[in-house]
Short mmCIF file of C-alpha atoms in Angstrom, two decimals:
data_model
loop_
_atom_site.label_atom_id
_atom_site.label_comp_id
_atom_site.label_asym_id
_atom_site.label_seq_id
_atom_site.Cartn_x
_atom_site.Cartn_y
_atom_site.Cartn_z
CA UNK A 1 67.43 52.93 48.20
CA UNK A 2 68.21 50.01 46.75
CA UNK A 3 66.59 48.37 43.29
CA UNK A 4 64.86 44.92 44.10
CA UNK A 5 64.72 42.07 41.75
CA UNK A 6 61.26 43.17 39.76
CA UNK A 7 62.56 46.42 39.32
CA UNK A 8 65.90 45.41 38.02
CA UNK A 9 63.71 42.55 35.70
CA UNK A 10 61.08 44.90 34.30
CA UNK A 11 64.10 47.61 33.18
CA UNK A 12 63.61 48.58 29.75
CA UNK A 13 66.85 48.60 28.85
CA UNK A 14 68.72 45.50 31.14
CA UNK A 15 69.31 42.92 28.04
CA UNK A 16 71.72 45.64 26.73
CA UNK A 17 73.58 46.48 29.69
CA UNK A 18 73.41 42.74 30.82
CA UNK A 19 75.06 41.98 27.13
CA UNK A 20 77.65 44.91 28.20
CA UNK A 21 78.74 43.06 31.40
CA UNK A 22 78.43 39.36 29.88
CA UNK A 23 81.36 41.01 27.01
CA UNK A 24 82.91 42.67 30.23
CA UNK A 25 83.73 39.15 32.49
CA UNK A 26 84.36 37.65 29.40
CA UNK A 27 87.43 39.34 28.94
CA UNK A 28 88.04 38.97 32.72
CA UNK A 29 87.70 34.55 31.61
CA UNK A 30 89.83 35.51 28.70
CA UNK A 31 92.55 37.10 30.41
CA UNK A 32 93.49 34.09 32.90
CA UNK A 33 90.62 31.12 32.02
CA UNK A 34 92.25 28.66 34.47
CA UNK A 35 91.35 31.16 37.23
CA UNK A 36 87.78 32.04 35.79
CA UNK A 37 87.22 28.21 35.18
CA UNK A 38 88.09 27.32 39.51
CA UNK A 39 84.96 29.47 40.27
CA UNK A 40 82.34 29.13 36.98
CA UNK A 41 80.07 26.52 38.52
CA UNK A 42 77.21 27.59 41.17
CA UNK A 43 78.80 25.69 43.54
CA UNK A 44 82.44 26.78 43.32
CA UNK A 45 81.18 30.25 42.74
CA UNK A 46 79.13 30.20 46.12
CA UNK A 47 82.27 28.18 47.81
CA UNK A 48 84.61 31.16 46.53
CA UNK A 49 82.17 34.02 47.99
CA UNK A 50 82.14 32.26 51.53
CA UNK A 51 85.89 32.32 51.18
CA UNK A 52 86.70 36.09 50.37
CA UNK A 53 83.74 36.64 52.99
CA UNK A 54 85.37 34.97 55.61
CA UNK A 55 88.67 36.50 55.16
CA UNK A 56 87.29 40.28 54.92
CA UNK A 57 85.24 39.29 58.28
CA UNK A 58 88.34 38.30 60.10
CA UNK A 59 89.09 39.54 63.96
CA UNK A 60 91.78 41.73 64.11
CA UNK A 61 94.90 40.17 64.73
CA UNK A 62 94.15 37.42 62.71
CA UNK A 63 96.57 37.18 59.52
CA UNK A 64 93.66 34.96 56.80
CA UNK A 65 90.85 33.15 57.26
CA UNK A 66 91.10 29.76 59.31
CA UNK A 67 89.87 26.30 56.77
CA UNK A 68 87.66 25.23 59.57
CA UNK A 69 85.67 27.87 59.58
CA UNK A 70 85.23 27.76 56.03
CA UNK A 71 84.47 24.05 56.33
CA UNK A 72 81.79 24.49 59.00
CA UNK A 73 80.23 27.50 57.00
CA UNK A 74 80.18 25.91 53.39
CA UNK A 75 78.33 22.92 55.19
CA UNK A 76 76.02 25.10 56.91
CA UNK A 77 75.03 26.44 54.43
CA UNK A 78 74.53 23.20 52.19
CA UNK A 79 76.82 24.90 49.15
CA UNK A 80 79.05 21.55 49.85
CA UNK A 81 80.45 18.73 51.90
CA UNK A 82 83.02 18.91 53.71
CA UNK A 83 84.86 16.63 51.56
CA UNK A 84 84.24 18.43 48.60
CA UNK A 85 84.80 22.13 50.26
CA UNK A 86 88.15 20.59 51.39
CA UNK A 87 89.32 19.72 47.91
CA UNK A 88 88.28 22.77 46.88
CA UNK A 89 90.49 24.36 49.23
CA UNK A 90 93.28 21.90 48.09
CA UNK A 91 93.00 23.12 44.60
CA UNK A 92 93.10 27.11 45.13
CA UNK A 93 96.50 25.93 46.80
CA UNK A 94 97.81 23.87 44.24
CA UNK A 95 96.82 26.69 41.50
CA UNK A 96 98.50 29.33 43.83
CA UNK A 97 95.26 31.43 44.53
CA UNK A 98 95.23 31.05 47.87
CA UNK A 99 98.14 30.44 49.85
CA UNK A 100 99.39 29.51 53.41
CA UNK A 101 99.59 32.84 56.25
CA UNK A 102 103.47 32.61 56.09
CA UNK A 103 102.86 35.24 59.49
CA UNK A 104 101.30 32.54 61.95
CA UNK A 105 103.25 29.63 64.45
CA UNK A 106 99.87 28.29 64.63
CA UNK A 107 100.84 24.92 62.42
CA UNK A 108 97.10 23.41 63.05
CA UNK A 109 95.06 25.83 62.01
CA UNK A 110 97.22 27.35 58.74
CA UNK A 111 94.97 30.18 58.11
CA UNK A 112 95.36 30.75 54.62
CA UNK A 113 95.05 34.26 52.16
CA UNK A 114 93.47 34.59 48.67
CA UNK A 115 96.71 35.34 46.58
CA UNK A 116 96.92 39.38 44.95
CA UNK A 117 95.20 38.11 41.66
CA UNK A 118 92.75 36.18 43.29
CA UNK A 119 91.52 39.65 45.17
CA UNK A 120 91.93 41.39 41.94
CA UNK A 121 89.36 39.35 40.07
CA UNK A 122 86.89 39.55 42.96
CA UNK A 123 87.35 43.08 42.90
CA UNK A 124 86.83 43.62 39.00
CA UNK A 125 83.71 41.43 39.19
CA UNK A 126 82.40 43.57 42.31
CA UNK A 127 83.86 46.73 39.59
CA UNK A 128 81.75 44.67 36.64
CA UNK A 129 78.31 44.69 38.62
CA UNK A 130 78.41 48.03 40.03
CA UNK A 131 78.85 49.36 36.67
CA UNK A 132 75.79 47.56 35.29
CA UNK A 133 73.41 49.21 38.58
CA UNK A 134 74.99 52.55 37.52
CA UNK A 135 73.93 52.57 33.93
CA UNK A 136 70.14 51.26 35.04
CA UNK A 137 69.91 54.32 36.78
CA UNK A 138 72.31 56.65 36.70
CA UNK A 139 74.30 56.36 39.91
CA UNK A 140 77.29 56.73 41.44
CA UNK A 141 78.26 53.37 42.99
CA UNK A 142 81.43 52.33 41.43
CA UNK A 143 82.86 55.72 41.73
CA UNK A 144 82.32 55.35 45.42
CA UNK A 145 83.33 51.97 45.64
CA UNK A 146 86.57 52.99 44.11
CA UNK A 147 87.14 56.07 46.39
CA UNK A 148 86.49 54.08 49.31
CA UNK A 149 89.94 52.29 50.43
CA UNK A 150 88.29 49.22 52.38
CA UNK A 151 85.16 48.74 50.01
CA UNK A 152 85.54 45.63 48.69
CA UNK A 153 86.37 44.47 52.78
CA UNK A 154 83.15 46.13 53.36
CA UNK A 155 80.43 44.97 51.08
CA UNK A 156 81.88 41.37 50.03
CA UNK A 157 80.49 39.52 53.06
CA UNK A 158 77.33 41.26 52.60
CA UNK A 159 76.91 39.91 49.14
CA UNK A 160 78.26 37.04 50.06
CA UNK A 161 75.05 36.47 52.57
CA UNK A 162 72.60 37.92 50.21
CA UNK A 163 73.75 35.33 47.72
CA UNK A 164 73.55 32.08 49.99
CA UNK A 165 70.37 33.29 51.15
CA UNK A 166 68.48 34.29 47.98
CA UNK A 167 66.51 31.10 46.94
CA UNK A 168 66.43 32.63 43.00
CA UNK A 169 69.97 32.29 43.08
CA UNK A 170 70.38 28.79 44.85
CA UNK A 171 67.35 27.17 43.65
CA UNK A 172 67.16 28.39 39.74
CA UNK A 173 64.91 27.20 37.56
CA UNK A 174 64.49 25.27 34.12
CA UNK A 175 66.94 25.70 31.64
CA UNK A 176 68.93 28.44 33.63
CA UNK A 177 69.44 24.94 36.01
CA UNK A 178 70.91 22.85 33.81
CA UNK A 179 74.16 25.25 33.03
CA UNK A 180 75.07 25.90 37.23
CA UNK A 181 76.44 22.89 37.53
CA UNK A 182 78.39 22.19 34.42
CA UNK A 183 81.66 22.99 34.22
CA UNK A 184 82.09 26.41 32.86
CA UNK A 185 78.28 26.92 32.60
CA UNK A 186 78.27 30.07 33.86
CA UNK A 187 80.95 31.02 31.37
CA UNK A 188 78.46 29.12 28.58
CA UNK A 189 75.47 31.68 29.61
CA UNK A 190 77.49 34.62 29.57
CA UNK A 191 78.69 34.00 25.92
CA UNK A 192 75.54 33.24 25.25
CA UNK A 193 74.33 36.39 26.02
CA UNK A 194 77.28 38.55 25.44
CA UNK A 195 76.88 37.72 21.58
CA UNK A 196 73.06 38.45 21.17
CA UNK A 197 71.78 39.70 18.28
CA UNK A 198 69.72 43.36 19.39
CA UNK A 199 66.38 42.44 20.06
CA UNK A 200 64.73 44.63 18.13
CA UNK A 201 61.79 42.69 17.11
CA UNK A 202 59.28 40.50 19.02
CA UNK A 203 61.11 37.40 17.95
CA UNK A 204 60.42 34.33 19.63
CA UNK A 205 64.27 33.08 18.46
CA UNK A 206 67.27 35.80 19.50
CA UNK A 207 70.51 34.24 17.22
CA UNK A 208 73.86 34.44 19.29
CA UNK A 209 77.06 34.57 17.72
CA UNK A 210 78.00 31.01 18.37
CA UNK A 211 78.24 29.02 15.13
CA UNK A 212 80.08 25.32 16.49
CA UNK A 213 80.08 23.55 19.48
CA UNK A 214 83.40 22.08 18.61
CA UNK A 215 84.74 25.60 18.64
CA UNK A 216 82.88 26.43 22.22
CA UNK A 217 84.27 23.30 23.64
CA UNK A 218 87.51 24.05 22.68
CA UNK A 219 87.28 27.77 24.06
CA UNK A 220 85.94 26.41 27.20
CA UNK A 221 88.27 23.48 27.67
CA UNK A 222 84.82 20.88 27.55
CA UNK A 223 84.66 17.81 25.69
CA UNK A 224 82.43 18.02 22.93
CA UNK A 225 80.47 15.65 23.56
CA UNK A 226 79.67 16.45 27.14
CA UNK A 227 78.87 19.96 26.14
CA UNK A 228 77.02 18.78 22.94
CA UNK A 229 74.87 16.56 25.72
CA UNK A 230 74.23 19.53 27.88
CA UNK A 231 72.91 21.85 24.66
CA UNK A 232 70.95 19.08 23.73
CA UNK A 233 68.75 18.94 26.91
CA UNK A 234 68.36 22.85 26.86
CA UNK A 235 67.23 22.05 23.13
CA UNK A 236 64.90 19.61 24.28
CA UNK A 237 62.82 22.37 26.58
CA UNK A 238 62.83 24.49 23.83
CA UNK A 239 65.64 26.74 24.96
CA UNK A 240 68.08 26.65 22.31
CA UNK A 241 67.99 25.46 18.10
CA UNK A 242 70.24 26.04 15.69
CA UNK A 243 69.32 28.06 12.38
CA UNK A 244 70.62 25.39 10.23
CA UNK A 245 72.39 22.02 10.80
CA UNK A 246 73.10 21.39 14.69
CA UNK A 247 75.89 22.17 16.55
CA UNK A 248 77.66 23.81 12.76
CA UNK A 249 75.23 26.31 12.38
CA UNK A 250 74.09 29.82 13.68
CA UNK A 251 72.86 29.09 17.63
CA UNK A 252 69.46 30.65 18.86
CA UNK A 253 68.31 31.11 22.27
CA UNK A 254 64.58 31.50 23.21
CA UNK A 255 62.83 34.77 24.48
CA UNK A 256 61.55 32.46 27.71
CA UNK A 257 65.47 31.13 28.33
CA UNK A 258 66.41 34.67 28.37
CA UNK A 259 64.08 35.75 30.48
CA UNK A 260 65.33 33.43 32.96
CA UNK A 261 68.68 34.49 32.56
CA UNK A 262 67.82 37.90 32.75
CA UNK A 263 66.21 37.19 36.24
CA UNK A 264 68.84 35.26 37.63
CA UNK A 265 70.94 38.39 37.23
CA UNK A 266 68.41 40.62 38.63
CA UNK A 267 68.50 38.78 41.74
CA UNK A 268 72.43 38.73 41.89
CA UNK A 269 72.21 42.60 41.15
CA UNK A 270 69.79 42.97 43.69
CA UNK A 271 71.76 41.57 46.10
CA UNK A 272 75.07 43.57 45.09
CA UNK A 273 72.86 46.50 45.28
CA UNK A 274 71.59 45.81 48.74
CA UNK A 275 74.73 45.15 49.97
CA UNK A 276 76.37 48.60 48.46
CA UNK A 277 73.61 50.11 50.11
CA UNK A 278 74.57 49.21 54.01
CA UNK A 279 77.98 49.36 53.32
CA UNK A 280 78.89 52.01 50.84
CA UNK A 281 76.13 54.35 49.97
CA UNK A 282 76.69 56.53 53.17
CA UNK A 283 80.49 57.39 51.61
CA UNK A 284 78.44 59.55 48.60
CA UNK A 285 79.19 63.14 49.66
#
């Protein structure tokens, strides 16, 4: 059976192996940021999902996924406009991560295909999560996943409709909020949490490793003072403070910001695991 949300969110030991999979897509940013950047707002994120979903879900016969249908689904689903689902589109192709069906006469519709890296990093962030479920409770799911030749075809579009229909995820509060819309604010909360200090007290005030927002900004390819202005509203709920002078000094985040973070990911989880569950689970054995 699959874990829900509150049983993900009450596990004793999900800051650490949270931490362990912020430090493990950080590497995945670090390896090709332009890439990681295309998809690191809510938006682009859920855009990119309803992509690989589409293409996965495809009838047989058909050589990628065709842009109307991604139109029609991204607006269905009120991730985006048209407009703005069509530029998206426009930049994946520009940036090479999708490209044109080369297979296909069909010169109005040009079906398009994510490129090979493009499935590659959806397939280490499916790799990323499963690992996370496994070492909550011991299972076998990535092992699976990996033996199973179609299993990121299989459970993609499943997450991909557990996400767009989770309101946690689409509708997330507070500070947690503030970041899914900035550029690179995903990529923001997982640093923030990937250098966490072990909470080993009852401290209101976790430090991070994060010591400069000039430094951040720079890493992330954000002006500083557009990032400055975003840390300064989370600072204003009480979310964030700086040990010592601010934005030069040792970065804290509260207990309450992290719980929020740490229940936005138990709802992703919780979807991921749901969706392993009617696709992959029956493989074990």
């Amino acid at each position: 059976m699959a874990m829900t949300a509150d049983e993900i969110a009450s596990h004793p030991a999900l800051q650490e192996f949270i931490r362990r999979q912020s430090q493990a897509l950080l590497m995945a940013y670090e390896a090709n940021p332009r890439q990681s950047s295309v998809f690191a707002t809510q938006q682009r994120w859920l855009m990119g999902h309803i992509g690989f979903a589409l293409y996965f879900k495809r009838e047989a016969g058909e050589p990628g996924l065709l842009t109307s249908r991604f139109l029609d689904m991204t607006q269905a689903h009120a991730v985006a406009s048209r407009n703005t689902a069509d530029a998206f589109l426009k930049e994946l192709l520009n940036y090479g991560y999708i490209e044109y069906c080369p297979e296909t006469d069909d010169r109005r519709a040009r079906p398009v295909r994510p490129s090979q890296s493009t499935i590659d990093a959806i397939h280490g962030w499916v790799m990323v999560h499963l690992a996370t479920l496994d070492g909550l409770d011991g299972g076998q799911r990535l092992a699976t996943y990996l033996a199973t030749p179609d299993g990121l075809a299989r459970i993609e579009p499943l997450i991909c409709d557990g996400l767009l229909s989770s309101h946690a995820i689409r509708e997330p509060a507070n500070t947690f909020s503030l970041f899914t819309w900035l550029n690179n604010g995903g990529i923001i909360m997982e640093r923030l949490i990937a250098g966490l200090e072990e909470a080993t007290t009852d401290a209101e005030q976790l430090s991070t490793s994060i010591t400069s927002i000039a430094e951040m900004g720079l890493w992330l390819q954000l002006s500083r003072s557009h990032l400055a202005r975003k840390l300064r509203e989370a600072e204003s709920l009480g979310s964030i403070g700086w040990r010592g002078k601010r934005g030069s000094s040792v970065m804290w985040v509260s207990r309450g910001f992290l719980g929020e973070i740490a229940a936005a990911q138990a709802a992703k989880l919780a979807v991921i695991d749901s969706a392993y569950d009617a696709s992959l689970a029956r493989e074990i054995g």
